[in-house]
Coordinates of C-alpha atoms in Angstrom, one line a residue:
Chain A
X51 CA 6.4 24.1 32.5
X52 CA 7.8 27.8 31.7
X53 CA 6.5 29.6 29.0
X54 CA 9.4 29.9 27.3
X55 CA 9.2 26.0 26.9
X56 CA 5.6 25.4 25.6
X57 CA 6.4 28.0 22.8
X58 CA 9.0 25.2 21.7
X59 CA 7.0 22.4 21.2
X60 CA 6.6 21.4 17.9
X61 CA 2.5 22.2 17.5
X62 CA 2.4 25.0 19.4
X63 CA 2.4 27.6 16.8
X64 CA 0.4 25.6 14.4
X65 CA -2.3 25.3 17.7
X66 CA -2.0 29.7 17.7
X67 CA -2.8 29.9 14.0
X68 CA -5.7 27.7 14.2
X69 CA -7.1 29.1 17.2
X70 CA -6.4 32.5 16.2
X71 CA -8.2 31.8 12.4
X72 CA -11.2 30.3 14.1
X73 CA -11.5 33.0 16.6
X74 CA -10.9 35.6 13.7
X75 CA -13.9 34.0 11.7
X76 CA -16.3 33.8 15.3
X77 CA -15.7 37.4 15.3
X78 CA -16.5 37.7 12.0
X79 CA -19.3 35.9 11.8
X80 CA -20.8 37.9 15.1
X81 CA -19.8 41.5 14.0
X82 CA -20.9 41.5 10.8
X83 CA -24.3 39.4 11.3
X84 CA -23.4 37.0 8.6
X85 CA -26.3 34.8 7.4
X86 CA -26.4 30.9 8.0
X87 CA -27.3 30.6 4.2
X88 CA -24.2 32.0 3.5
X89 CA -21.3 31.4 6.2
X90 CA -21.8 29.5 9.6
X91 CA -20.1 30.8 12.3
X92 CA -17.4 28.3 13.9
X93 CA -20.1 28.4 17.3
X94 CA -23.2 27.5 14.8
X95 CA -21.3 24.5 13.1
X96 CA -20.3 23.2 16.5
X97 CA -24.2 23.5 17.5
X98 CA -25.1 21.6 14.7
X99 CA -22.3 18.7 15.1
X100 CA -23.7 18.2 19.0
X101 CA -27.1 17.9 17.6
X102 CA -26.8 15.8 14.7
X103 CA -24.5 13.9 16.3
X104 CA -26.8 10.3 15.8
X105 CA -27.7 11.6 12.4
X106 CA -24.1 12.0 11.4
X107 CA -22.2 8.9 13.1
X108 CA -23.6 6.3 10.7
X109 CA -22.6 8.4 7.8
X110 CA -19.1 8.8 9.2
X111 CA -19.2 5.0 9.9
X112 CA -19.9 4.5 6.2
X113 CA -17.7 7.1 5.1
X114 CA -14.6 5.8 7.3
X115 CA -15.0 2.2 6.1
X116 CA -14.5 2.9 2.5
X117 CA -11.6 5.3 2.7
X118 CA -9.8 2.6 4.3
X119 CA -11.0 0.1 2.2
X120 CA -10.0 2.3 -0.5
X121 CA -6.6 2.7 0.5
X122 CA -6.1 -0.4 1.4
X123 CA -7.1 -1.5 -2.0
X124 CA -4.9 0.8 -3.3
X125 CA -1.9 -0.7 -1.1
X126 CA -2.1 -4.0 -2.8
X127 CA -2.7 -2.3 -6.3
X128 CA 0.0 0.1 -5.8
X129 CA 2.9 -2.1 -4.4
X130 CA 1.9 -5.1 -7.2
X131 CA 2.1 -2.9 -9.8
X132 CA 5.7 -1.4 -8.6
X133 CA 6.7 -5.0 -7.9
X134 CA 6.0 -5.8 -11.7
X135 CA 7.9 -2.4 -13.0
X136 CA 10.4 -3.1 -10.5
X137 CA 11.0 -7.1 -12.4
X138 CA 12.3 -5.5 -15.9
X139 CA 12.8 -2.9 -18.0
X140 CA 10.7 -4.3 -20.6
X141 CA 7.4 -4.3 -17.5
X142 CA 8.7 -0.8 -16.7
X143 CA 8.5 0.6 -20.4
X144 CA 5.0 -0.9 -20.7
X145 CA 3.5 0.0 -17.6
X146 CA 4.9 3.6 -16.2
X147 CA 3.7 6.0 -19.4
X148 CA 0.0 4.2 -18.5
X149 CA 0.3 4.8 -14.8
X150 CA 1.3 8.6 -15.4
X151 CA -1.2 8.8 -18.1
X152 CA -4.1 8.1 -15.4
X153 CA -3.5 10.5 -13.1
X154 CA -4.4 12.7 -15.9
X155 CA -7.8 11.6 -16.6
X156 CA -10.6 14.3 -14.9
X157 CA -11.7 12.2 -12.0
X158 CA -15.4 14.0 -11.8
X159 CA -16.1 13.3 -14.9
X160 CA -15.0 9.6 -14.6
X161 CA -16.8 9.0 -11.4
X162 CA -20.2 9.1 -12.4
X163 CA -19.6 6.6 -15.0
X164 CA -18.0 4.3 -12.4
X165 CA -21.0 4.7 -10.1
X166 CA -23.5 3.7 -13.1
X167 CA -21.1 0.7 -13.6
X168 CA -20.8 -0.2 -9.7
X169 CA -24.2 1.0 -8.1
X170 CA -24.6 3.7 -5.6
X171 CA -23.6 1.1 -2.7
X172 CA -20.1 1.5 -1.4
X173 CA -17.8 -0.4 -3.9
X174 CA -17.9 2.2 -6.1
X175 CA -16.8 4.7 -3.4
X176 CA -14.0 2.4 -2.2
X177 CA -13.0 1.6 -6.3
X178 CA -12.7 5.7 -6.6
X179 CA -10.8 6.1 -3.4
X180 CA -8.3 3.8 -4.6
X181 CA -7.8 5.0 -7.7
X182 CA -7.4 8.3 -6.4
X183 CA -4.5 6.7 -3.3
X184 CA -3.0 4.0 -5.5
X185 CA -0.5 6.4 -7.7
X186 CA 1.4 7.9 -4.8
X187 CA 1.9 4.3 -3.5
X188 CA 3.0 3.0 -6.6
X189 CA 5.5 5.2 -7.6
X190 CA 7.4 5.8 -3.7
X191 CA 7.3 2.2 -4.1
X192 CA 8.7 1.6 -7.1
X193 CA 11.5 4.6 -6.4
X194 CA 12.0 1.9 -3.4
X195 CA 12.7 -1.0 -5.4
X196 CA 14.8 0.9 -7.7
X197 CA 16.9 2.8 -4.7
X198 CA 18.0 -0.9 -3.3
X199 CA 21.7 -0.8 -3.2
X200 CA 23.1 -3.5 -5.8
X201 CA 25.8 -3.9 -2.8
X202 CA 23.8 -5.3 -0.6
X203 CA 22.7 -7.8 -3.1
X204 CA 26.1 -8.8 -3.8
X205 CA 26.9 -9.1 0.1
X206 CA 24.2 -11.6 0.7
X207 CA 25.1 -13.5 -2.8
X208 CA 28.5 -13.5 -0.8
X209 CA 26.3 -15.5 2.3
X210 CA 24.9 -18.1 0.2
X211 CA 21.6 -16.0 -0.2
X212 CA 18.5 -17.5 -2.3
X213 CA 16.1 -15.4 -4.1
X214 CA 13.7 -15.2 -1.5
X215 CA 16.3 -14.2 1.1
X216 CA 17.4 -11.5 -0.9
X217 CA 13.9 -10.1 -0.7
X218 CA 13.3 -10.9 2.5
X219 CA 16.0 -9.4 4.2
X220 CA 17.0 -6.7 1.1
X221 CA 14.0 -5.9 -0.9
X222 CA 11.3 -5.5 1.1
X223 CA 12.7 -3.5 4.4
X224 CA 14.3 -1.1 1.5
X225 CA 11.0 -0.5 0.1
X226 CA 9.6 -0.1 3.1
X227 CA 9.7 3.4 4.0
X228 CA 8.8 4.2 0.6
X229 CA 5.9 2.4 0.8
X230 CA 4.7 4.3 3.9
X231 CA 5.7 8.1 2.3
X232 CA 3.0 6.7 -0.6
X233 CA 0.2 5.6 1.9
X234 CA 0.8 8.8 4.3
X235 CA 0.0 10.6 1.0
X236 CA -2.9 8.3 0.0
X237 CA -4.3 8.5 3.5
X238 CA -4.8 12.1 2.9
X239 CA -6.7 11.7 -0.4
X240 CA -9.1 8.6 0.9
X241 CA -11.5 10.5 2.6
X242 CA -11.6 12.9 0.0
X243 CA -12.0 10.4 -2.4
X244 CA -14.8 9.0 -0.4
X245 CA -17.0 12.0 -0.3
X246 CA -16.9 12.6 -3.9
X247 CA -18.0 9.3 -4.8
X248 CA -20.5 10.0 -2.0
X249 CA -21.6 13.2 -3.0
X250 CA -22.5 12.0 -6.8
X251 CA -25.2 9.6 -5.3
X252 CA -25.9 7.2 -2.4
X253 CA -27.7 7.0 0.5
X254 CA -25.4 6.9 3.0
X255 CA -21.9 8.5 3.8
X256 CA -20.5 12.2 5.1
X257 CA -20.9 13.2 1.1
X258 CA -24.5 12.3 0.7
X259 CA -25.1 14.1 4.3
X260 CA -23.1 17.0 2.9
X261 CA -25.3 17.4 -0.5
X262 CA -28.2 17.5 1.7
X263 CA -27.2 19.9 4.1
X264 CA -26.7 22.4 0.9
X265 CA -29.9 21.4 -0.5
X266 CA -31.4 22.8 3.0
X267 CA -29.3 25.7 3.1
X268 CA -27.7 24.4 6.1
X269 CA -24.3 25.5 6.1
X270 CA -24.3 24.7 9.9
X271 CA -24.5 21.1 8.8
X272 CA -22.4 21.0 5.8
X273 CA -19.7 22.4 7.7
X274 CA -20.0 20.5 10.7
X275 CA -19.6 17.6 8.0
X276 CA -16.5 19.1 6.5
X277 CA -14.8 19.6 10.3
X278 CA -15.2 15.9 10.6
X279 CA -14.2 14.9 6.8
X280 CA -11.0 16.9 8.5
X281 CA -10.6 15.1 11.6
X282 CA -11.2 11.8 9.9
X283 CA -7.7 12.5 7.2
X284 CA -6.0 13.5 10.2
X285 CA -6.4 10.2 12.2
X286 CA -6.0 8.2 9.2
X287 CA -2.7 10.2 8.2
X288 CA -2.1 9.5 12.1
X289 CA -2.7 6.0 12.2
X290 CA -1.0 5.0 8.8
X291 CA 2.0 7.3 10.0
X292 CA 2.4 5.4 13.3
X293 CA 2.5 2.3 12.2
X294 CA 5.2 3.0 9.1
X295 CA 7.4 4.5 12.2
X296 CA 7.0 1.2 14.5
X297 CA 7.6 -1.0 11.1
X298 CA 10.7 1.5 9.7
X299 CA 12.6 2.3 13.3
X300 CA 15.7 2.8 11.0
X301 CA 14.2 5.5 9.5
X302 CA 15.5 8.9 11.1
X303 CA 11.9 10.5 11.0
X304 CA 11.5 14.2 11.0
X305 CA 8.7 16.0 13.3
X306 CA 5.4 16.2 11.9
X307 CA 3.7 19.0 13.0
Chain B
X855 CA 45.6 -28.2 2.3
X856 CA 45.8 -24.1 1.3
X857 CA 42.0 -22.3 1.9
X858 CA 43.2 -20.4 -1.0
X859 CA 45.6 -21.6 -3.7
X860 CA 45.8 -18.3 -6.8
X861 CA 48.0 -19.2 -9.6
X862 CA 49.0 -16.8 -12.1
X863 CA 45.3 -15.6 -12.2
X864 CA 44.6 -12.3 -15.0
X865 CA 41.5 -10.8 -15.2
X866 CA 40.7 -8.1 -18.2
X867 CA 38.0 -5.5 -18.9
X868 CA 37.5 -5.2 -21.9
X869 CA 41.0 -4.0 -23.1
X870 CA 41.9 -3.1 -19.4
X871 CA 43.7 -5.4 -18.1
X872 CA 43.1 -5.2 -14.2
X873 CA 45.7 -8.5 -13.1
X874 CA 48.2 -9.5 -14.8
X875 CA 50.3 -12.2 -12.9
X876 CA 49.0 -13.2 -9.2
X877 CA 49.9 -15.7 -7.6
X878 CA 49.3 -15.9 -3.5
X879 CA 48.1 -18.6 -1.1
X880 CA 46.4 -18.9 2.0
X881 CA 46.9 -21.6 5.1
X882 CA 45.1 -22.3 7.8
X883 CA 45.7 -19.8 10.4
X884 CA 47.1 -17.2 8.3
X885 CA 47.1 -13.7 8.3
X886 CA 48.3 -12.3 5.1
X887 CA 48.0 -8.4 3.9
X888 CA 47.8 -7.4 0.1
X889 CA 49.5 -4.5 -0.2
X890 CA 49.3 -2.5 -3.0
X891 CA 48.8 1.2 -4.8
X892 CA 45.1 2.8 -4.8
X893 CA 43.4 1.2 -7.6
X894 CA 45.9 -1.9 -8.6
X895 CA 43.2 -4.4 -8.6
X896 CA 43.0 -5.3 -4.9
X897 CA 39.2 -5.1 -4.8
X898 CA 38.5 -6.8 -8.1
X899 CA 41.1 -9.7 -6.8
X900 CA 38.9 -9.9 -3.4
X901 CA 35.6 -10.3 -5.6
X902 CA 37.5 -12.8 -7.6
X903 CA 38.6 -15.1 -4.4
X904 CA 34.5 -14.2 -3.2
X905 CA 33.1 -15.7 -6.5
X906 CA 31.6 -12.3 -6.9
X907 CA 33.4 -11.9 -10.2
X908 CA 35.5 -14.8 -13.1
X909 CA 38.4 -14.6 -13.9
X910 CA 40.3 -15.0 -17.6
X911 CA 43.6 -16.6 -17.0
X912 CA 45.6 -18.8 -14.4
X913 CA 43.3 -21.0 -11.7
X914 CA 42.3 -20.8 -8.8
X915 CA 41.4 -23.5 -6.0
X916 CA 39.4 -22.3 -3.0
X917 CA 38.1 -24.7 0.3
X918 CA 34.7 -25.3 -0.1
X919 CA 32.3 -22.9 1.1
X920 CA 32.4 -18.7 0.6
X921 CA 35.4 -16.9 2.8
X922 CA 33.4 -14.6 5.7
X923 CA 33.4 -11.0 3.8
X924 CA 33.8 -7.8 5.4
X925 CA 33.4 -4.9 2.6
X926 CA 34.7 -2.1 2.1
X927 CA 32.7 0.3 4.1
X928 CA 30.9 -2.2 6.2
X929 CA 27.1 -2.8 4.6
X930 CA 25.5 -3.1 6.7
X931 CA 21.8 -3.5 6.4
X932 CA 20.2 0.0 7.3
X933 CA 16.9 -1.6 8.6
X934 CA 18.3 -4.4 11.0
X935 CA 20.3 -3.9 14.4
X936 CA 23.6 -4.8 15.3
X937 CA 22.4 -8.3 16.5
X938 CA 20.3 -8.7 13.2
X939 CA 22.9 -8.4 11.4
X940 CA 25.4 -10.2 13.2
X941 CA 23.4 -13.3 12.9
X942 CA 22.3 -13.2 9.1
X943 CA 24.7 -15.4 7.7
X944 CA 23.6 -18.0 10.5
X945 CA 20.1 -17.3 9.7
X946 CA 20.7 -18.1 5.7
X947 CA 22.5 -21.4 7.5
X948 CA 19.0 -22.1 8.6
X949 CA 20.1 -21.7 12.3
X950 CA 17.2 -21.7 14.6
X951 CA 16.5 -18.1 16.0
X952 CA 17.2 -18.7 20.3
X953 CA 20.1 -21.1 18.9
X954 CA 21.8 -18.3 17.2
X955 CA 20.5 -15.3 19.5
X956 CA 22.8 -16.8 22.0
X957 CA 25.9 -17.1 19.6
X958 CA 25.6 -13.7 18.8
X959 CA 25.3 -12.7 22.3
X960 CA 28.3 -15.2 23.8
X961 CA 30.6 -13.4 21.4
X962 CA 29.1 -9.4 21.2
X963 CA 31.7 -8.7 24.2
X964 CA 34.4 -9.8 22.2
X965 CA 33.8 -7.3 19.9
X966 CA 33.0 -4.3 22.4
X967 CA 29.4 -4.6 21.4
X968 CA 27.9 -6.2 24.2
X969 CA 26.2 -3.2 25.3
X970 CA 24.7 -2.4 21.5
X971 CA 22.8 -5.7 20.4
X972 CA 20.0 -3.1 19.8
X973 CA 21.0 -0.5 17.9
X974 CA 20.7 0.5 14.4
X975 CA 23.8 1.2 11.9
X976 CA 22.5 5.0 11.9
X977 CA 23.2 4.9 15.3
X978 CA 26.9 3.7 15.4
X979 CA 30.7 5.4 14.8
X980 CA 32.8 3.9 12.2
X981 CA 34.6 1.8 14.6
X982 CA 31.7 0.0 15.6
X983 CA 30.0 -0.7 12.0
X984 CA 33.6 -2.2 11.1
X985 CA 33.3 -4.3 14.6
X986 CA 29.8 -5.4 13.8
X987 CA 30.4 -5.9 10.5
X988 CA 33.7 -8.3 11.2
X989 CA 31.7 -10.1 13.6
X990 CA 29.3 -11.2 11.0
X991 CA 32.0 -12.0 8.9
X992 CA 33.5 -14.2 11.4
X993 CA 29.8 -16.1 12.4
X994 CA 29.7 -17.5 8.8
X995 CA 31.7 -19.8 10.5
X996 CA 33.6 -19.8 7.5
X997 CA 37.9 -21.1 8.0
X998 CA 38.9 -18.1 6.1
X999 CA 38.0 -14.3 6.8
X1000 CA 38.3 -11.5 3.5
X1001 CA 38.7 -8.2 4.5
X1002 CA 38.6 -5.2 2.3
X1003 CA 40.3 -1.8 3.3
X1004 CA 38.8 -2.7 7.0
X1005 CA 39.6 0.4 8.3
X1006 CA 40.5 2.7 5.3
X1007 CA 37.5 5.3 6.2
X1008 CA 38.1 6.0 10.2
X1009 CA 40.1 8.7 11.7
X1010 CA 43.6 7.8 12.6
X1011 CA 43.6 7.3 16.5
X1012 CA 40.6 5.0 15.5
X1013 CA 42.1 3.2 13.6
X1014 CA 45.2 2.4 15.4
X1015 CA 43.3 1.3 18.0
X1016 CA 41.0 -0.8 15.8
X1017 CA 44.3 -2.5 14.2
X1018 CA 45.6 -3.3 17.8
X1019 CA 42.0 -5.4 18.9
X1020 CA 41.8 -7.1 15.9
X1021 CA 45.9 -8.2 15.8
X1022 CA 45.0 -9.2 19.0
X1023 CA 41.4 -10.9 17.9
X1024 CA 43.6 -12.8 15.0
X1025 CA 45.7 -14.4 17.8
X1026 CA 42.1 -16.3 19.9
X1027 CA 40.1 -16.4 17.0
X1028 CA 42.1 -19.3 14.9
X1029 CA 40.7 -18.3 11.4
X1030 CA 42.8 -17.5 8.2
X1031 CA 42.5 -13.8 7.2
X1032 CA 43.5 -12.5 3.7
X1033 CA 43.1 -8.2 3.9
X1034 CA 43.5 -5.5 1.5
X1035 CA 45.3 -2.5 2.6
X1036 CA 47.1 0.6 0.9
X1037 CA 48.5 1.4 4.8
X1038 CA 52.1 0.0 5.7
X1039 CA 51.6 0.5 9.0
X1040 CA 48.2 -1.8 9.0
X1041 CA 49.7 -4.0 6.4
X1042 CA 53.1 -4.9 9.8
X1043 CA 50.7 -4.6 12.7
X1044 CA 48.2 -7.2 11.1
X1045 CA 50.2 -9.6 8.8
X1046 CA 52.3 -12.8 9.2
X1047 CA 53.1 -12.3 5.5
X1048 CA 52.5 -9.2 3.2
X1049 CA 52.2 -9.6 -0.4
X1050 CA 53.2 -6.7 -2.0
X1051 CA 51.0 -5.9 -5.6
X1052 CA 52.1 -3.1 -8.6
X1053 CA 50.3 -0.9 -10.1
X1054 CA 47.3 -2.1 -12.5
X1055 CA 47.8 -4.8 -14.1
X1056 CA 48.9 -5.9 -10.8
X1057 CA 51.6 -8.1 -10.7
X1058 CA 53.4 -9.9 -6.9
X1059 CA 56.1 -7.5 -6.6
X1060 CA 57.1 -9.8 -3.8
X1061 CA 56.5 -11.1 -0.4
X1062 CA 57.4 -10.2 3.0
X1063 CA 57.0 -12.2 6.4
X1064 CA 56.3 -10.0 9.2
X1065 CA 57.8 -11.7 12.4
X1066 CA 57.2 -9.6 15.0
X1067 CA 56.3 -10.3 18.6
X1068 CA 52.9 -8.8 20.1
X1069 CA 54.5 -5.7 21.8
X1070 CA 56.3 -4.6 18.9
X1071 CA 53.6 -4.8 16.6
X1072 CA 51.8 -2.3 18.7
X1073 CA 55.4 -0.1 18.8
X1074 CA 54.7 2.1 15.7
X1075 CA 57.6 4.3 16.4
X1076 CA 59.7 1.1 17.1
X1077 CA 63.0 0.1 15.7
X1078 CA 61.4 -3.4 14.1
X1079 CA 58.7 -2.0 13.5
X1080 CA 60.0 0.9 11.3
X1081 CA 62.1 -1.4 9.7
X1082 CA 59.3 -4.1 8.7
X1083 CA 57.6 -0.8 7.7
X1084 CA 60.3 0.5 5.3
X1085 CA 60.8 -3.2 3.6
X1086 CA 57.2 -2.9 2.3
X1087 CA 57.9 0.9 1.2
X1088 CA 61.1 -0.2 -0.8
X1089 CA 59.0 -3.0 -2.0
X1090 CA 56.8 -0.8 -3.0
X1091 CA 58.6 1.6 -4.9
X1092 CA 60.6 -0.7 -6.8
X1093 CA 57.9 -1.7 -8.3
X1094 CA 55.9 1.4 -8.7
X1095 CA 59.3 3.0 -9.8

């Protein structure tokens, strides 16, 4: 492969930036003499990922399990509730202001309360993640239901069509690639989710590691915990991404980076 | 027995009256163009004869069963391929899926598709989404075929062509077809009879029979042709004086 070529593939200039904004910080980090207390360098936090790597896997297990829990939680919320708006205007008057309405409420000061009502064990983790992912998948749904062509409806009326054919072979592959823009977007807020229900109190998950690390003044470890909070979206943005573009091949997709 | 039998039907909108006076039949085997003026009604009449829409006057007897529809500009459904689509309306029959895989694919070549059983509408010209979307008109295996502006929206040499297969389609296929055209020249190559519509509220101006052999349907530039083609046009205008 030229050189000319590998600068056109898609990631390559995201990979530069990256490697080029790590390597800025190692340098940093090295010239300056920066404390661990204060800033690990990128070399430190990969130490401390190799050697805490038992430590950390059960945490990430833990971690993993209810961000996807959590989002798929919020899948069956999310497309229920867009179902039920999508059914009338009188369900859509009542429910949409509410909907909009609890994306406003402060999640921090929420989620402690939830975790008194819950427990510290995972439930309330996964009820947090969800109702952090279940408002982008409600609403690309329900702009789904709403964008279904009334022609097509009439065309199958025009075949004989029953109710459940219509959604069948109109309604749901409509609503399909809506569906999937809402999870990619919840997929990137489960994790996140996760560790903030983690870090208010638990015993086990990436959030309770991170609170820890901090308590220690181990920057090494907190970041090393962040890196893989990071690489955990990313394969579940991956992963939930994949699988709407093998279940939508209509859909023209556009490169990801 | 007529597939369709229209008598003096009307339809209003509110105070717009849409049809006035149509009266028009379809028989087995028929090919019969409604010619009329943009916006006289043709596709309101259509979604009357489809049971898409009532009527307020006249009557209207039909053969049992919904004619095979081919809209306007095609629909068809984004997320399935040219082979899911084609076999929808045999599906919705209840068709078993290898029984109607291979009646799909026994009749794809007819339709130049043979090649394209996998491909998605995004993926095809116009010519082809008119093709695919005739072809699931025709597997409803419905006696009577509704056609609406079937090639309105391609560009000319498309067209032409696409007027040429299908007048030659009509002749092995043994269904009636009833289309809506504002194109003389579709309205001779296609038709055995042309029923020409006025402005809204669309009256029958009048009815021509097209007899014209094979070759000189083809034959745009052709003495019978042109004159088929200019007994419409004075059909037309007298009413649309």
């Amino acid at each position: 492969m030229t050189r000319r070529s590998i600068t056109r593939l898609p990631w390559f200039w995201g990979a530069v930036g990256v490697v080029g904004a790590i390597s800025l910080w190692q340098i940093v980090s090295t010239v300056l003499r920066v404390p661990l207390y204060l800033l690990p360098s990128p070399w430190a936090t990969l130490e401390a990922l190799v050697a805490d790597a038992a430590l950390l896997a059960p945490h990430l297990a833990t971690t993993a399990i209810e961000s996807v829990a959590g989002l798929a939680l919020a899948f069956f919320f999310g497309v229920g509730i867009a179902a039920a708006m999508g059914a009338s205007r009188v369900s859509r008057g009542l429910i949409y202001p509410s909907l909009v309405l609890s994306q406003a409420v402060p999640l921090m000061a929420v989620a402690p309360l939830v975790l008194i009502w819950f427990g510290l064990g995972p439930s309330a983790k996964v009820l947090i993640v969800a109702f952090i992912c279940f408002f982008p998948i409600t609403v690309n749904a329900y702009e789904g239901f709403r964008a279904v062509d009334p022609l097509y409806l009439e065309f199958l009326q025009t075949l004989g069509a029953r109710r459940r054919d219509v959604y069948r072979h109109v309604v749901l592959p409509a609503t399909l690639p809506g569906i999937f823009a809402g999870l990619r977007v919840g997929a990137t807020y489960s994790v996140l989710g996760a560790v903030v229900g983690e870090w208010l109190g638990g015993s086990r998950g990436l959030g309770v590691y991170m609170t820890r690390a901090l308590q220690s003044f181990r920057t090494d470890r907190l970041f090393a915990a962040i890196l893989l909070v990071m690489f955990m979206s990313l394969g579940l943005f991956k992963v939930v991404d994949e699988v709407g573009g093998r279940l939508t091949p209509w859909v023209q997709r556009r490169q990801h980076a | 027995m007529s597939l369709i039998a229209a008598t003096h039907l009307a339809k209003r909108f509110g105070d717009l009256t849409v049809l006035r006076d149509v009266s028009l039949t379809v028989e087995e085997d028929d090919v019969v163009g409604l010619l009329g003026p943009s916006g006289c009604g043709k596709t309101t009449l259509l979604r009357i004869l489809l049971g898409l829409e009532t009527y307020d006057g006249g009557e209207l007897a039909a053969s049992p069963g919904r004619p095979g529809y081919l809209p306007q500009d095609a629909l068809l459904l984004p997320w399935k391929t040219v082979l899911g689509n084609a076999e929808l309306p045999l599906q919705l029959q209840g068709v078993a899926a290898a029984e109607r895989r291979r009646q799909v694919r026994d009749i794809l070549p007819e339709f130049g598709l043979a090649e394209f059983a996998g491909i998605y509408p995004h993926q095809m010209s116009g010519g082809m989404k008119q093709r695919a979307a005739l072809l699931r008109a025709v597997l409803t295996g419905s006696r009577i075929l509704v056609l609406d502006e079937p090639f309105g929206a391609l560009d000319t040499l498309t067209r032409h062509r696409l007027q040429d297969w299908l007048a030659d389609l009509t002749r092995r296929l043994h269904r009636a077809i009833l289309f809506v055209t504002h194109d003389l020249e579709e309205a001779v190559v296609l038709s055995h009879r042309v029923v020409v519509l006025s402005a809204r509220p669309a009256v029958v101006l009048g009815e021509e029979a097209i007899d014209l052999p094979p070759g000189e349907r083809r034959d745009r530039l052709g003495r019978a042709f042109l004159a088929a083609r200019d007994r419409l046009l004075s059909q037309l205008e007298r009413g649309n004086g």
